[in-house]
JSON list of C-alpha atoms and ligand atoms in Angstrom, two decimals:
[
{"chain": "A", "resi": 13, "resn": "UNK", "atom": "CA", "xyz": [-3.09, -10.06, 24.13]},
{"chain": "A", "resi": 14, "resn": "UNK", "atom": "CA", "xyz": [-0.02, -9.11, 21.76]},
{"chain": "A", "resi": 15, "resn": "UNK", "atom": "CA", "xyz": [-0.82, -6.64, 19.43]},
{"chain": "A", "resi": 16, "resn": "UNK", "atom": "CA", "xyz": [-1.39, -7.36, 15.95]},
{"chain": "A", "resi": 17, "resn": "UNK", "atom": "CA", "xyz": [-0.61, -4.46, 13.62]},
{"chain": "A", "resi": 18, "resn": "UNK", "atom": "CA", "xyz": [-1.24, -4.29, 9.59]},
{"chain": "A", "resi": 19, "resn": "UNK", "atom": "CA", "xyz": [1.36, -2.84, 7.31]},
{"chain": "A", "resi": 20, "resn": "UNK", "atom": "CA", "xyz": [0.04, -1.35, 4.48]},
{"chain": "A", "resi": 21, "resn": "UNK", "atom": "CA", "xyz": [2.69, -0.96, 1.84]},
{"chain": "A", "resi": 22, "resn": "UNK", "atom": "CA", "xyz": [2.00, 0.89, -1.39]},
{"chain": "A", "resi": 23, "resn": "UNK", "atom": "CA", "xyz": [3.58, 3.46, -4.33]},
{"chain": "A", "resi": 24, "resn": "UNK", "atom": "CA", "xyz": [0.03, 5.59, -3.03]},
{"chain": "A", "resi": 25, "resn": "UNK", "atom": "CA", "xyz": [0.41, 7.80, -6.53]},
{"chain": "A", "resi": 26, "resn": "UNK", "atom": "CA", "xyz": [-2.36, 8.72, -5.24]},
{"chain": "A", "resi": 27, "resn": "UNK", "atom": "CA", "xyz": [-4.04, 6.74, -2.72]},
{"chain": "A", "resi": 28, "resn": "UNK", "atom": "CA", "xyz": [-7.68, 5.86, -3.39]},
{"chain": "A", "resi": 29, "resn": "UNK", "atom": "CA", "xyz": [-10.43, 4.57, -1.63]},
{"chain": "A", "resi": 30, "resn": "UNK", "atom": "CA", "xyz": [-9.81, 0.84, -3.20]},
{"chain": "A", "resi": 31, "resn": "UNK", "atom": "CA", "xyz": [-6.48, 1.07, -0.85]},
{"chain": "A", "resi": 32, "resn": "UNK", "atom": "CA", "xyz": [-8.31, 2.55, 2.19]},
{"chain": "A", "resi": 33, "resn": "UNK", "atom": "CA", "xyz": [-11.24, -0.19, 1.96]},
{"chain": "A", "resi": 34, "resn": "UNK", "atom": "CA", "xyz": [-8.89, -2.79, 2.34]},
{"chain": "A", "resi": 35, "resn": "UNK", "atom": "CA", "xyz": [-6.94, -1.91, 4.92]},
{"chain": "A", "resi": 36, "resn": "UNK", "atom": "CA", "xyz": [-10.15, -0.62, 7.12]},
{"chain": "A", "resi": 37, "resn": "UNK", "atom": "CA", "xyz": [-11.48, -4.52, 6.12]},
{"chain": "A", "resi": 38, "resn": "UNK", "atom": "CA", "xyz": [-8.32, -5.90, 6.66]},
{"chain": "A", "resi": 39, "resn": "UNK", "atom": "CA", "xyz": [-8.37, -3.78, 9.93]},
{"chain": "A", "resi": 40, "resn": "UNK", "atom": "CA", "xyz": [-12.02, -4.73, 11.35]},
{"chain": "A", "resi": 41, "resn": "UNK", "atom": "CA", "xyz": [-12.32, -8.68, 9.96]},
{"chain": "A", "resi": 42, "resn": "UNK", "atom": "CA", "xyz": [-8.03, -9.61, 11.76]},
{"chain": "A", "resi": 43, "resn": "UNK", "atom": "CA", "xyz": [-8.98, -7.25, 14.83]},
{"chain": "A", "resi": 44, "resn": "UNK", "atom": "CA", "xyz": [-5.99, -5.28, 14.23]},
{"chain": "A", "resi": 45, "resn": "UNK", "atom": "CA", "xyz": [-4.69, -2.12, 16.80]},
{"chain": "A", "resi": 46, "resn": "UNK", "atom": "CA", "xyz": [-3.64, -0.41, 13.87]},
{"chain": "A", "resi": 47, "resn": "UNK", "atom": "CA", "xyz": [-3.04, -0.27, 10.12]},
{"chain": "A", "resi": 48, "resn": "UNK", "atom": "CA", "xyz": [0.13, 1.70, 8.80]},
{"chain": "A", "resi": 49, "resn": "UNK", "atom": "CA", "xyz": [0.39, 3.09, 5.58]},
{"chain": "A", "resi": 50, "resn": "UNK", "atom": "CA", "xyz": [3.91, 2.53, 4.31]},
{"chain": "A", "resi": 51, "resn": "UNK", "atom": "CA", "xyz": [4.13, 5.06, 1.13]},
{"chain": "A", "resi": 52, "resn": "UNK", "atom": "CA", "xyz": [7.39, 3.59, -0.67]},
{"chain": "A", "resi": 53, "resn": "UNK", "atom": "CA", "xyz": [10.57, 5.91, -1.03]},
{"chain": "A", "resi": 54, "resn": "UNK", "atom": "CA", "xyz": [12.15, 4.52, -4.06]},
{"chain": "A", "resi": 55, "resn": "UNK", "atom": "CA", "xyz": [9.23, 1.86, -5.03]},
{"chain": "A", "resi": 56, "resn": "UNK", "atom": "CA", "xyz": [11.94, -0.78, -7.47]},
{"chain": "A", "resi": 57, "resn": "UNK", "atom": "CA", "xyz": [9.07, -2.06, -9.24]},
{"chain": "A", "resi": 58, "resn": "UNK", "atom": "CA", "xyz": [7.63, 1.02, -11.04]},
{"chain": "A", "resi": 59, "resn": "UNK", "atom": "CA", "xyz": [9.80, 1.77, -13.68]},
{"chain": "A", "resi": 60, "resn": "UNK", "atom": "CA", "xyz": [6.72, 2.57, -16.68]},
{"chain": "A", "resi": 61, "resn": "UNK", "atom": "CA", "xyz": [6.29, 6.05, -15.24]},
{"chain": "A", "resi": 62, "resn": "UNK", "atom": "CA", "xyz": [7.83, 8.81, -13.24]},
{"chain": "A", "resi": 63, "resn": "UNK", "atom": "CA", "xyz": [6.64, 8.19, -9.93]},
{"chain": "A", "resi": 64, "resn": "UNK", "atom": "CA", "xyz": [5.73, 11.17, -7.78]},
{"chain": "A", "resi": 65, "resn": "UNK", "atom": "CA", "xyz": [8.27, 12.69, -5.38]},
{"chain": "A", "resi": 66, "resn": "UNK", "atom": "CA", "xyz": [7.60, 10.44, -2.45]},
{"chain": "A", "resi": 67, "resn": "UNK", "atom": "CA", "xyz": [7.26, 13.86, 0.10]},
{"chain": "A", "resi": 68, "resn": "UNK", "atom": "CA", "xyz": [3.78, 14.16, -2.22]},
{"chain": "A", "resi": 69, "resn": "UNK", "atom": "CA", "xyz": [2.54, 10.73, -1.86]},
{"chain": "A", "resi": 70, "resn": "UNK", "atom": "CA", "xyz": [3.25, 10.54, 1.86]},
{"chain": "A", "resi": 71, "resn": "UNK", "atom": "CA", "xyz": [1.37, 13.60, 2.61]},
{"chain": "A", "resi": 72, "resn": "UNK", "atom": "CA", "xyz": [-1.34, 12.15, 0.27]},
{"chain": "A", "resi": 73, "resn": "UNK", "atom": "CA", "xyz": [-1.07, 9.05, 2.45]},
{"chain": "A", "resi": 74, "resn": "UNK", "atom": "CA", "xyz": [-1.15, 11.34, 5.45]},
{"chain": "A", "resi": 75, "resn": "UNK", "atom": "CA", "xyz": [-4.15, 13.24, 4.56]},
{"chain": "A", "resi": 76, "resn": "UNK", "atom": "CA", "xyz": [-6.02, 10.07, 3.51]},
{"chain": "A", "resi": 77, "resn": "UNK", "atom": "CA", "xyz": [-5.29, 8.46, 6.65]},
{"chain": "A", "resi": 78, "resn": "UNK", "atom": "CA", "xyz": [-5.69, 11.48, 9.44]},
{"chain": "A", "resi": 79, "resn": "UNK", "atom": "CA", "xyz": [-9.82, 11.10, 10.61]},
{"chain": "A", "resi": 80, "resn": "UNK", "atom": "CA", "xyz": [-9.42, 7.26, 11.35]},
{"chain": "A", "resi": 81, "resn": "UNK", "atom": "CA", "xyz": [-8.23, 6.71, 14.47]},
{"chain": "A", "resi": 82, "resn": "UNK", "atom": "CA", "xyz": [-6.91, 3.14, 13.69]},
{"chain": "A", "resi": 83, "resn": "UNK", "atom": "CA", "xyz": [-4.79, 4.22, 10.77]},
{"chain": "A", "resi": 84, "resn": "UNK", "atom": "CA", "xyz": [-1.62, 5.97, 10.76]},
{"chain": "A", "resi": 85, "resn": "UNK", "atom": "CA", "xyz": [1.11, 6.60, 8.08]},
{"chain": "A", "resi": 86, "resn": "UNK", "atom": "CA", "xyz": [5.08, 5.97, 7.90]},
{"chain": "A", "resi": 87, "resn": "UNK", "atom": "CA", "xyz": [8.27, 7.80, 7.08]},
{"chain": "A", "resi": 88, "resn": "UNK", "atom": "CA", "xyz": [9.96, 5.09, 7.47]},
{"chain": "A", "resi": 89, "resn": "UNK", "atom": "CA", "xyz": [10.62, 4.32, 3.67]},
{"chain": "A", "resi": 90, "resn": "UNK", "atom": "CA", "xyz": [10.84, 7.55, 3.11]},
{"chain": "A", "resi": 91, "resn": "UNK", "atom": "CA", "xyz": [13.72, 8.76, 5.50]},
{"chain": "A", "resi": 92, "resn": "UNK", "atom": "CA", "xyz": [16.01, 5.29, 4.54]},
{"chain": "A", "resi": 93, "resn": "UNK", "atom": "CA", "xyz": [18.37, 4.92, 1.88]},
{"chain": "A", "resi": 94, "resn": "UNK", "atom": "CA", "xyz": [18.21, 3.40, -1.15]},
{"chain": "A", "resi": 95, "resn": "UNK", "atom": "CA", "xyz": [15.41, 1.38, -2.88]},
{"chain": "A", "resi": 96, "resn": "UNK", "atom": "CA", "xyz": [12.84, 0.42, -0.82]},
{"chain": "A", "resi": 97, "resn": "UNK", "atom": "CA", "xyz": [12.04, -3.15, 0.67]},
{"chain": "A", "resi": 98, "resn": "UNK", "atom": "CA", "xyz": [9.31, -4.55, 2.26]},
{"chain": "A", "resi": 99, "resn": "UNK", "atom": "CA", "xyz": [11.77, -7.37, 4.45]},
{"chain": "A", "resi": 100, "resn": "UNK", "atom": "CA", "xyz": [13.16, -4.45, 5.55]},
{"chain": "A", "resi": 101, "resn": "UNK", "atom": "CA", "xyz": [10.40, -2.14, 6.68]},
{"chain": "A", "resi": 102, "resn": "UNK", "atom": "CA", "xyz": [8.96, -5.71, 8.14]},
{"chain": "A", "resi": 103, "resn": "UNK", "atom": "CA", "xyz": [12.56, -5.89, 9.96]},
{"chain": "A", "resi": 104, "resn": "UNK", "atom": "CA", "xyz": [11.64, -2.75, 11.12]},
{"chain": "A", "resi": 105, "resn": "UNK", "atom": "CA", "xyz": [8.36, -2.70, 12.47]},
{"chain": "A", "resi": 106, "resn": "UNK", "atom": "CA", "xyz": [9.47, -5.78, 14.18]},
{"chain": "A", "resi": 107, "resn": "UNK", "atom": "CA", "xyz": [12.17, -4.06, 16.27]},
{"chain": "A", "resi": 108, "resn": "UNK", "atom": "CA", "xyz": [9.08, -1.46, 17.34]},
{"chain": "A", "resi": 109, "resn": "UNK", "atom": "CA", "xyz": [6.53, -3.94, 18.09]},
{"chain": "A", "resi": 110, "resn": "UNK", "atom": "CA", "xyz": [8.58, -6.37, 19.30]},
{"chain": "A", "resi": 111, "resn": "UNK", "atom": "CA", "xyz": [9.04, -10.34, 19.21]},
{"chain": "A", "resi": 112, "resn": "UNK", "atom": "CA", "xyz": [5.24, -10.96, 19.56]},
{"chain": "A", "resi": 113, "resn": "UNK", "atom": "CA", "xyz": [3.37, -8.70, 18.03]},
{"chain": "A", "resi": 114, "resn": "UNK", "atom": "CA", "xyz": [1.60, -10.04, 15.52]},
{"chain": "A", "resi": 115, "resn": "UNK", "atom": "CA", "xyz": [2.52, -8.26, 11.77]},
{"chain": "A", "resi": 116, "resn": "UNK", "atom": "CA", "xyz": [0.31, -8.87, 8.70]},
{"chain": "A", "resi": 117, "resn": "UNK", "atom": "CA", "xyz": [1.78, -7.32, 5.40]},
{"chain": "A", "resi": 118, "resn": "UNK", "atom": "CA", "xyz": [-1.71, -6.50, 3.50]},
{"chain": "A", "resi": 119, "resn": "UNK", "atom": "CA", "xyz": [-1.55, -6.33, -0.26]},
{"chain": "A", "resi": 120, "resn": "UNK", "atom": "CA", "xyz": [-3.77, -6.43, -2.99]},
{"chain": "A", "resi": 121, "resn": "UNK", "atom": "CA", "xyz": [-4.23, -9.86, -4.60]},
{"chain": "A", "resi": 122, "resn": "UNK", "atom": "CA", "xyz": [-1.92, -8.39, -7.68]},
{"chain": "A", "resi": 123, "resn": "UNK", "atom": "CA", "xyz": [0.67, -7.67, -5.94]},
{"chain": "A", "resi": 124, "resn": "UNK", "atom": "CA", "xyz": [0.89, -11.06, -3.87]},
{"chain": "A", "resi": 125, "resn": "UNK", "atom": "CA", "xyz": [1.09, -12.81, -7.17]},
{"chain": "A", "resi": 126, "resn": "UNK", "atom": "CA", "xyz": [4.04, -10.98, -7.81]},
{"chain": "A", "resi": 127, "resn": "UNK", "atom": "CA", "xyz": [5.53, -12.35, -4.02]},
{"chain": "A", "resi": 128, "resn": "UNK", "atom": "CA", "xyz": [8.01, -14.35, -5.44]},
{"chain": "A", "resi": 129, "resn": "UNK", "atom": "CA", "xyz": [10.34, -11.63, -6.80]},
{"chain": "A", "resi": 130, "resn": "UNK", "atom": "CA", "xyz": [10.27, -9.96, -3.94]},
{"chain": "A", "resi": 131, "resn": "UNK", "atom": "CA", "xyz": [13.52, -9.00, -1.97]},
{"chain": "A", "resi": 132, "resn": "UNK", "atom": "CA", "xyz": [14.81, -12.08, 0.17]},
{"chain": "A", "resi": 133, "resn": "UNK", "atom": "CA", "xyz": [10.66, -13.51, 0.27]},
{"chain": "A", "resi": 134, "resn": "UNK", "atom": "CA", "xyz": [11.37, -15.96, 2.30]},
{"chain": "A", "resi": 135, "resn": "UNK", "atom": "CA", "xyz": [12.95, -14.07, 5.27]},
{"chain": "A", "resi": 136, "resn": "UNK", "atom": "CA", "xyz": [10.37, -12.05, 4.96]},
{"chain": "A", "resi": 137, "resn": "UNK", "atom": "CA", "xyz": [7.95, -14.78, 5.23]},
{"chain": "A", "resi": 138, "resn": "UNK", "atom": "CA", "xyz": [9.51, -15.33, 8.68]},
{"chain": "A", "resi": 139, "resn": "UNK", "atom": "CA", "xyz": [8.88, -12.32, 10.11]},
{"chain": "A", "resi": 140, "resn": "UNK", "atom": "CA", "xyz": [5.16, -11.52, 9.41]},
{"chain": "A", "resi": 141, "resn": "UNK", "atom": "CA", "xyz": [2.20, -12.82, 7.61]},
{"chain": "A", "resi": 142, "resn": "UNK", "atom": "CA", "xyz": [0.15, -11.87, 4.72]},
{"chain": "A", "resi": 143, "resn": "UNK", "atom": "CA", "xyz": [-3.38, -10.87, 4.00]},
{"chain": "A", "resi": 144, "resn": "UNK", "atom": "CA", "xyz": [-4.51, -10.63, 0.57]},
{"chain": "A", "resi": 145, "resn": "UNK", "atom": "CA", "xyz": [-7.24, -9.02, -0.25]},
{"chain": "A", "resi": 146, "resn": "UNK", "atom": "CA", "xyz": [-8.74, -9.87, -3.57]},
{"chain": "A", "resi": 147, "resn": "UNK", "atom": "CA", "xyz": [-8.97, -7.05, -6.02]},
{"chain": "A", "resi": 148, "resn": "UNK", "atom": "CA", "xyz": [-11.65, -7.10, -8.97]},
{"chain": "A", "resi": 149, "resn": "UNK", "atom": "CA", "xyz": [-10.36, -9.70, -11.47]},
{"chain": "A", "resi": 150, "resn": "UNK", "atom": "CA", "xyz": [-7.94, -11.94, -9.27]},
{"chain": "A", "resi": 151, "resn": "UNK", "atom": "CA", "xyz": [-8.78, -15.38, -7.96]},
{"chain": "A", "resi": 152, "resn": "UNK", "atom": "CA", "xyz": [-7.49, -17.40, -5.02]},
{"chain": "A", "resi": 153, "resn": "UNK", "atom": "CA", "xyz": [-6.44, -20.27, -6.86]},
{"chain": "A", "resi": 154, "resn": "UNK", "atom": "CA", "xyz": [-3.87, -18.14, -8.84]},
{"chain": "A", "resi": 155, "resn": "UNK", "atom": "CA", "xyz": [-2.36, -16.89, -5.85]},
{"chain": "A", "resi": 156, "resn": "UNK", "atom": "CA", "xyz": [-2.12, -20.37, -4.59]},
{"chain": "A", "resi": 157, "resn": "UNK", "atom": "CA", "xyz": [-0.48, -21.58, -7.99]},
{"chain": "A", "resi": 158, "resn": "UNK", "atom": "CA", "xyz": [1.64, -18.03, -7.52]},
{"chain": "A", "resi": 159, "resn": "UNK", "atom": "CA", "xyz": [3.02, -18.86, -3.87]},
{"chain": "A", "resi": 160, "resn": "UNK", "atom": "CA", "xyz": [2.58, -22.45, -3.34]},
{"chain": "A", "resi": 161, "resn": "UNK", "atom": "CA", "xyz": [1.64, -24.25, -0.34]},
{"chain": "A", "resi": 162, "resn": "UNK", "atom": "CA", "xyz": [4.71, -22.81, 2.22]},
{"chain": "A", "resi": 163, "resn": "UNK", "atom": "CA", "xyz": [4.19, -19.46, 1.72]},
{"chain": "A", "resi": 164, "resn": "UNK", "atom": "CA", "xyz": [0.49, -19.81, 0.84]},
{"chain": "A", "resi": 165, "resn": "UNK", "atom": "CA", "xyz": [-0.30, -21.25, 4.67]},
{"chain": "A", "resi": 166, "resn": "UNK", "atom": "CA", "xyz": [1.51, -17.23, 5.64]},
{"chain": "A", "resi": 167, "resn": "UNK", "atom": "CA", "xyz": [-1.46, -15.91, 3.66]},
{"chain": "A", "resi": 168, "resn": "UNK", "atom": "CA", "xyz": [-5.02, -14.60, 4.82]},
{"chain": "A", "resi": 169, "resn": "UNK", "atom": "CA", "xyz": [-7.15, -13.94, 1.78]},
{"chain": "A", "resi": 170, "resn": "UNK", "atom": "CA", "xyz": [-9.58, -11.57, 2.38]},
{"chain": "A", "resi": 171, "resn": "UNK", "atom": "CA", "xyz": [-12.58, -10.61, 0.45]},
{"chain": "A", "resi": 172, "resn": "UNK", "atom": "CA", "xyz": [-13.48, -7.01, -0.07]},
{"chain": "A", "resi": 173, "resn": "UNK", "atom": "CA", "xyz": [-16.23, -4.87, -1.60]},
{"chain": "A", "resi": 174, "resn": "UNK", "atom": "CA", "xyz": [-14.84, -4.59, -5.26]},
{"chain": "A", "resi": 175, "resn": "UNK", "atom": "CA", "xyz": [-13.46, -1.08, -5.29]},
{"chain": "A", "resi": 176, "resn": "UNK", "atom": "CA", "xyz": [-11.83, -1.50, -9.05]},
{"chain": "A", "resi": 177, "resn": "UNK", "atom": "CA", "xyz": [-9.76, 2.00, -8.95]},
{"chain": "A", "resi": 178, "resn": "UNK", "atom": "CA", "xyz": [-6.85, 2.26, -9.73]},
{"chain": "A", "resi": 179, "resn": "UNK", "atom": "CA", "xyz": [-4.06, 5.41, -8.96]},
{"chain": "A", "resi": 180, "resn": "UNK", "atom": "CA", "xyz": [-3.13, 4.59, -12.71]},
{"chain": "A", "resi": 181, "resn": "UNK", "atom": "CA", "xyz": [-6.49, 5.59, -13.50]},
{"chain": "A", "resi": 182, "resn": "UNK", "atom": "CA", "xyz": [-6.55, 8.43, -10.63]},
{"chain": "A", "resi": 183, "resn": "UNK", "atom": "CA", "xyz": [-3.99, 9.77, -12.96]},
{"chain": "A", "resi": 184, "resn": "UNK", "atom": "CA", "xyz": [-5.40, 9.25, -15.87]},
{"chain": "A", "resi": 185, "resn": "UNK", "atom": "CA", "xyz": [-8.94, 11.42, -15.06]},
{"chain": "A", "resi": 186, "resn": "UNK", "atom": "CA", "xyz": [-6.27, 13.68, -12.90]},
{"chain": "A", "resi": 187, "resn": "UNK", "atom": "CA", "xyz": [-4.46, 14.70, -16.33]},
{"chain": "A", "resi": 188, "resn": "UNK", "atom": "CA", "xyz": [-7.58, 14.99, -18.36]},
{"chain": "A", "resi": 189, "resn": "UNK", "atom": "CA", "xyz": [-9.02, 17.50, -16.20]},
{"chain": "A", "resi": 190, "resn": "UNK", "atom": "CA", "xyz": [-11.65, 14.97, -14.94]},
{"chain": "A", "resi": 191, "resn": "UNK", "atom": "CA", "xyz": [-13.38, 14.63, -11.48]},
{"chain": "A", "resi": 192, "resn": "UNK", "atom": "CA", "xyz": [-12.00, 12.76, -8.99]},
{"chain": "A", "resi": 193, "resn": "UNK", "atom": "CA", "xyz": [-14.73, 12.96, -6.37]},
{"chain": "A", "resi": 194, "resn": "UNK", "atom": "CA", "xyz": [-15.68, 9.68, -4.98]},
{"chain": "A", "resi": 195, "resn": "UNK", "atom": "CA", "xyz": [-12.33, 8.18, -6.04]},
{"chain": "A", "resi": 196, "resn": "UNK", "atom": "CA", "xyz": [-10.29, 9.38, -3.37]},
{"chain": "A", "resi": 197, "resn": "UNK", "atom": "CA", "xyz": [-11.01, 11.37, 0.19]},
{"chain": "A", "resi": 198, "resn": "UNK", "atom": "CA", "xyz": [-11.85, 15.76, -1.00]},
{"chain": "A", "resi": 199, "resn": "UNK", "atom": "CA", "xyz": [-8.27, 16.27, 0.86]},
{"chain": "A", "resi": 200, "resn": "UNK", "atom": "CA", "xyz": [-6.19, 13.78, -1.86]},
{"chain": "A", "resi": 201, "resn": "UNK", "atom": "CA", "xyz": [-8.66, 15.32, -4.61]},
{"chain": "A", "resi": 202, "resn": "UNK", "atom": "CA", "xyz": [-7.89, 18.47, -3.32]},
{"chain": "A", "resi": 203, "resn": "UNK", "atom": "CA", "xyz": [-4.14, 18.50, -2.54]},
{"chain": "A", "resi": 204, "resn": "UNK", "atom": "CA", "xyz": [-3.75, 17.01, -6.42]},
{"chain": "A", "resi": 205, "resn": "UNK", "atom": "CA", "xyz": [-5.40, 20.38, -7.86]},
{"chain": "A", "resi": 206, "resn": "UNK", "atom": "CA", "xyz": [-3.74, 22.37, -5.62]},
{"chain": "A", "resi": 207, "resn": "UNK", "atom": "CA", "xyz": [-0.23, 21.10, -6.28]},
{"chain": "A", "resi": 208, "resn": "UNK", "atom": "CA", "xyz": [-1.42, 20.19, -9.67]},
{"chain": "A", "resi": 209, "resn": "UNK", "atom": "CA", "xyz": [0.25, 16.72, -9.67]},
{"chain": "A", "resi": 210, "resn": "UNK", "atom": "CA", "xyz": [-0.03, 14.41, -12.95]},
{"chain": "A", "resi": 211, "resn": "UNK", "atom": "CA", "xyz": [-1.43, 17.49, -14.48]},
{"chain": "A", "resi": 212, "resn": "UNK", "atom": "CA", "xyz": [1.44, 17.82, -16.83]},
{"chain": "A", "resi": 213, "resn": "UNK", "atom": "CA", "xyz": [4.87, 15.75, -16.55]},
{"chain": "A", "resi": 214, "resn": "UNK", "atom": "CA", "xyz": [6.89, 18.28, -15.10]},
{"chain": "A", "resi": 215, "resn": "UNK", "atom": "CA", "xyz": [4.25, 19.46, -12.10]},
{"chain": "A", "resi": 216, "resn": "UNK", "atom": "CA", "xyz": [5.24, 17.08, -9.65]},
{"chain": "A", "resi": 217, "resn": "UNK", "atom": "CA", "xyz": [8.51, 19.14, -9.02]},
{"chain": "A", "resi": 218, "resn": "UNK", "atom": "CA", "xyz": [10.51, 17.34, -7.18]},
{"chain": "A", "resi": 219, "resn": "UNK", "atom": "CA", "xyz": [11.61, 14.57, -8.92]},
{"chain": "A", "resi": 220, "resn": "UNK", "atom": "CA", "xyz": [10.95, 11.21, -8.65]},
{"chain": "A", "resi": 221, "resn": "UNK", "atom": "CA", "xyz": [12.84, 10.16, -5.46]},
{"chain": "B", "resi": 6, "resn": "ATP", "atom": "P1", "xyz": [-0.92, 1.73, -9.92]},
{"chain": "B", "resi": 6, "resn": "ATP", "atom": "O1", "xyz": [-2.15, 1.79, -10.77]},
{"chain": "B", "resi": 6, "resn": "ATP", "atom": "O2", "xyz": [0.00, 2.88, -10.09]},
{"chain": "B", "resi": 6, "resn": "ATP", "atom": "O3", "xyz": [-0.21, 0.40, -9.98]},
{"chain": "B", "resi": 6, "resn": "ATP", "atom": "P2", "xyz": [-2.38, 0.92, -7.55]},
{"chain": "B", "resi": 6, "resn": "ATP", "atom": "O4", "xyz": [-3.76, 1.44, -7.58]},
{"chain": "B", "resi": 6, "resn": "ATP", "atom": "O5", "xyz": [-2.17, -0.51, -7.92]},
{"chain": "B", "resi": 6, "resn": "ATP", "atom": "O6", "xyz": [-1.43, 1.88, -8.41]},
{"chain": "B", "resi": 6, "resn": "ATP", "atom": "P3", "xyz": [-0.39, 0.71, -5.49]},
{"chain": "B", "resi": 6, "resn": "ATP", "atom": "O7", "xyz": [0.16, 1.84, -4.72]},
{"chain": "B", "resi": 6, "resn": "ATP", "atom": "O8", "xyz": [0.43, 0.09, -6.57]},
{"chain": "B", "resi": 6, "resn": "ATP", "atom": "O9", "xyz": [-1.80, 1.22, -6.12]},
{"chain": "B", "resi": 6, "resn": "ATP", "atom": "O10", "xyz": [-0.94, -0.41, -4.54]},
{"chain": "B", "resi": 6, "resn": "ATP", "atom": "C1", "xyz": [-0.60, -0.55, -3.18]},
{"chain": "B", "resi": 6, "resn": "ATP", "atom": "C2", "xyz": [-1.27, -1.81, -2.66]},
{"chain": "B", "resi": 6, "resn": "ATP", "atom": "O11", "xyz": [-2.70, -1.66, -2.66]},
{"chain": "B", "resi": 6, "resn": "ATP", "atom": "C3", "xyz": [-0.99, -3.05, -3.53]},
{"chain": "B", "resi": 6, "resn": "ATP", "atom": "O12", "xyz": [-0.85, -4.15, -2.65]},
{"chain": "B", "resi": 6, "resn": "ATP", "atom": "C4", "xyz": [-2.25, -3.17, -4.37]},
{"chain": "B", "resi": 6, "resn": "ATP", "atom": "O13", "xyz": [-2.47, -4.49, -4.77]},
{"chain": "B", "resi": 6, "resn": "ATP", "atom": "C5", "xyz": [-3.32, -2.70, -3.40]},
{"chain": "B", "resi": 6, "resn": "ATP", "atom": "N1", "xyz": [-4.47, -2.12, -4.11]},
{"chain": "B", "resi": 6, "resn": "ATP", "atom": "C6", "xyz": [-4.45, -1.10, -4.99]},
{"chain": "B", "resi": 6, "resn": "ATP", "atom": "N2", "xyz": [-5.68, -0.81, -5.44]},
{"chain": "B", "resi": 6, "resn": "ATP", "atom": "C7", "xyz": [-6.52, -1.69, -4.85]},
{"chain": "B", "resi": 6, "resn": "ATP", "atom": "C8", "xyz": [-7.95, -1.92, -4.93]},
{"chain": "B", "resi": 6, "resn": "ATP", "atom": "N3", "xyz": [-8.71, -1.18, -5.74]},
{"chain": "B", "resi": 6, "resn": "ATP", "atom": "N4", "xyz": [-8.48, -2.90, -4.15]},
{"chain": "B", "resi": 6, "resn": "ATP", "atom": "C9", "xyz": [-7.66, -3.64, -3.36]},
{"chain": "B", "resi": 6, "resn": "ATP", "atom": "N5", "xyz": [-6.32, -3.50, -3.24]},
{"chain": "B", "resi": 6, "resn": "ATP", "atom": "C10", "xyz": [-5.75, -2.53, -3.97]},
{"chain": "B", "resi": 7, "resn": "MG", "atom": "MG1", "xyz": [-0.38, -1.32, -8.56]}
]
């Protein structure tokens, strides 16, 4: 059978376990090979804040991802030019896995609401399909509203434990000197103290890529 593979795209400032539960659900309940975490280089939608240097969040990612055998994590935004797009890290993975492999884009019910300003949504559309997975708060019928019925038929929703974390609120407790044990695997919690990201504005050295 052709391989169906899960892209997992995300800012990942930090990654939490509300990202890693979906994409092991999304991973078990699709019977996908693989899920890859796609940190984003220059994320274009996160303007509120400074993001963290991406080199951070990867590793993060990396970290996060390294003792499950069906995850791995991407460069891929990272190492490319210019503001990063999910039609063309789809384009991408495409070229890897080839004509028919099977690609599912897996996002969080907020963000899929959001689908239609996405970069060239349609194309993308094309090239893989979508799971959903439904985040504390969001409802199916919105989405449906969001995407209507074209791109809605491209999109699995998937229900998942309620994990409501958030990285906002990651760093949030990160700044106020608050735990964040259970929030996030001991190596993220870790690797935040140690490099002592959101701790105060100018920590995360190397600027915002
Ligand atoms: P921020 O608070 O900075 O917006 P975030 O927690 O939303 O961060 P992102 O990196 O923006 O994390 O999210 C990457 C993807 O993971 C998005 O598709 C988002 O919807 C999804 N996601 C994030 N948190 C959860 C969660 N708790 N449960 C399910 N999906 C989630
Ligand atoms: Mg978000």
């Amino acid at each position: 059978m052709d391989e169906a593979v899960g892209i997992m795209g995300g800012t990942f400032d930090p990654v939490h376990f509300g990202h890693l539960v979906a994409a092991e659900e999304a991973r078990l309940r699709f019977g996908l090979a693989r899920v890859v975490f796609v940190p984003n280089g220059r994320p274009p939608h996160k303007k509120d804040y400074r993001v963290t240097a991406a080199e951070r969040r990867y590793e993060m990612a990396f970290l996060a991802t390294a003792g499950n055998p069906g995850f791995e994590t991407s460069r891929i935004e990272l190492d490319r030019e210019g503001p990063s797009y999910a039609v063309d890290t789809v384009a991408a993975f495409r070229r890897r896995f080839g004509a028919r492999a099977r690609l599912y884009f897996i996002t969080g019910a907020d963000a899929m609401l959001e689908y239609t300003t996405w970069r060239e949504p349609q194309q993308l559309a094309g090239m893989c399909e979508f799971i959903a997975a439904m985040r504390p708060g969001y409802d199916a019928r919105h989405l449906a509203d969001a995407l209507g019925e074209d791109l809605m038929e491209r999109c699995r929703v998937l229900r998942i434990p309620g994990v409501d974390i958030s990285s906002t609120e990651l760093r949030r407790r990160a700044a106020s000197g608050e735990s964040l044990r259970y929030f996030t695997p001991p190596a993220v919690a870790q690797y935040i103290k140690q490099h002592r990201l959101y701790a105060d504005p100018d920590a995360g050295g190397l600027a915002a890529g």
